[in-house]
Steps between C-alpha positions, in 0.01 A plus 500: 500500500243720287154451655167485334110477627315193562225650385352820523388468875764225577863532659814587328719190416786459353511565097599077529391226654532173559275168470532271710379223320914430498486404867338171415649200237286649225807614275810239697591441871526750735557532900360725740863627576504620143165654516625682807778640339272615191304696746810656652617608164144679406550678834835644405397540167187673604238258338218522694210331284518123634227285319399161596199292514313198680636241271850559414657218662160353659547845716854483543619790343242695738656296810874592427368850452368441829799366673688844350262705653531349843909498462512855401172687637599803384462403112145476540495891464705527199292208274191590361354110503274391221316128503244316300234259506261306319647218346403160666470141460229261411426158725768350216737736537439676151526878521225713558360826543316659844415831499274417765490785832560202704794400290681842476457581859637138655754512245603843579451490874744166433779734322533726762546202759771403309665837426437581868328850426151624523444656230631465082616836316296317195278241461393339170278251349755247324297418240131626434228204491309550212153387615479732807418894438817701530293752631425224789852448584597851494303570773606235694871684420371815631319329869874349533670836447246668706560259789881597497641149371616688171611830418423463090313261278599363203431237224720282310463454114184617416397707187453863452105447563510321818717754644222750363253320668637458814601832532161606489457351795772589716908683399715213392861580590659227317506233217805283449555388141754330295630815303868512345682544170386161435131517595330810389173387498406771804570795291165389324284668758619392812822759531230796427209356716776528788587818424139682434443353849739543759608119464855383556589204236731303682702296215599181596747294277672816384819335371318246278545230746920507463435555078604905542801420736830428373498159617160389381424141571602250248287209299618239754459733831069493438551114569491595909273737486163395486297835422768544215474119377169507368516864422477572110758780504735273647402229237841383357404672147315794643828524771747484243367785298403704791909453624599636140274792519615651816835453449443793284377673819820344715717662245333898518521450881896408467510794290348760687670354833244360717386168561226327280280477795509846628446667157158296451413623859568843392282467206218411672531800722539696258118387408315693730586672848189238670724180385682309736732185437516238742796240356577179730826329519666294719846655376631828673696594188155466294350729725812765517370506120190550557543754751758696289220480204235761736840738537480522098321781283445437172489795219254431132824404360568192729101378500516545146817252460323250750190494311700450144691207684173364653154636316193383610418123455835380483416172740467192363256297678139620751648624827276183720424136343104442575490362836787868590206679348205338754465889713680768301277701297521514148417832322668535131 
């Protein structure tokens, strides 16, 4: 497995990694058996980015991490672990935002309890809380590194100016971002932010959620899925058009040999040397695809047939329906 930087003062992980957002019910059942043997095939595989936060699964995802970790001590060496916080829940239960030092610490001190470590490779802010300074909360980011309960600090989907910002204050190692062949969005300011500064943008959903596989998730599948159900690119009109669109892609993939999936992780590789994928599946074979996609190298030629089958703007339908977007900064 090719390795990249986490940053320009972080560790070297592996050039892919993996979210485990796929280690709760958010995309189907899974089992914490299966989750185990996801981890064991990132091990042999070399994938040593693992990405997780507080509330995928309520904190399950973090917990069968956790019970990994205990099982098999010596993997704790191998993963570089990233987490988040900051998203909460009003007195209703309605989703809300803390970007409180109170928050992030409990919530992080919380993580490692159920990871059974004492410190995180990464820690980020899930989603930034508008009405609080970022230059506030990335100093509480820097008192947690500098009390040794994270290596790195990160953000999750802010915009090119808040990372500005907050650099100013203190080196941000990280900021995780949709970003795929689908969602381009980040290449308005946000890929070349990262790069002027010694940021790693960690893509996450870099296979389109299942659209840039070869067995993309059909009209009826969104149904039990409720992210997907109420998402507009999964809208039955929106879905349908999307499906015809990338078939397009399915076929150059067939063509040139390789799986759907690992030829749109190659492309975004082949975006900048401080880009790094993390896919999640609950499917071993999805992630042999995935994992054979950071082996790839990709000449003009082959970019230049990707972009022809998929230019930018090809989507129908906004990536988040408004109460998806409640967090995630808009920037273009």
């Amino acid at each position: 497995m090719k390795t990249r930087r986490l940053g320009k003062n972080g560790p070297e992980v592996s050039a892919l990694g993996y979210g485990a957002m796929s280690f709760s019910d958010f995309y189907g059942p899974t089992s914490e058996a299966a989750s185990h043997a996801l981890l064991d095939l990132m091990l042999e595989a070399g994938v040593t980015h693992l990405d997780t936060s507080n509330v995928y699964g309520s904190g399950r995802s973090e917990r069968w991490i956790g019970s990994y970790l205990k099982a098999r001590p010596a993997a704790r060496e191998r993963f570089v672990l990233a987490t988040k916080a900051g998203i909460s829940q009003d007195a209703a239960g309605a989703r809300k935002l803390d970007n409180s030092a109170a928050h992030l610490e409990a919530e992080l001190d919380a993580s490692l309890m159920r990871m059974g470590v004492d410190h995180v490779d990464l820690f980020y802010v899930h989603r930034r809380e508008a009405t609080r300074p970022i230059e506030e909360v990335t100093e509480v980011l820097a008192r947690l590194q500098a009390k040794g309960k994270t290596r790195a600090i990160g953000y999750s989907e802010i915009a090119p100016a808040s990372l500005r910002r907050a650099a100013a204050i203190h080196h941000i190692d990280a900021v995780q971002s949709e970003y795929s062949l689908q969602t381009r969005a980040p290449e308005l300011g946000l890929v070349q932010a990262c790069a002027e500064l010694g940021t790693a943008l960690v893509a996450f959903s870099p296979v389109g959620r299942s659209m840039l596989t070869d067995r993309p998730l059909r009209v009826g599948d969104v149904e039990r899925v409720p992210f997907l159900k109420v998402n507009p690119r999964f809208a039955p009109e929106n879905h349908v058009a999307n499906l015809a669109i990338t078939d397009r892609f399915r076929q150059l993939a067939a063509e040139m040999g390789v799986p759907a999936a690992a030829l749109a992780i190659a492309w975004l590789l082949a975006q900048g040397e401080h880009i790094l994928p993390i896919p999640g599946t609950r499917d071993p074979q999805h992630l042999r695809e995935a994992i054979q996609g950071a082996e790839l190298v990709l000449g003009r030629e082959d970019l230049a047939r990707i972009e022809a089958v998929l230019p930018v703007g090809w989507a129908h339908g906004d990536r988040y329906d408004p109460v998806q977007w409640v967090g995630p900064e808009r920037y273009c």
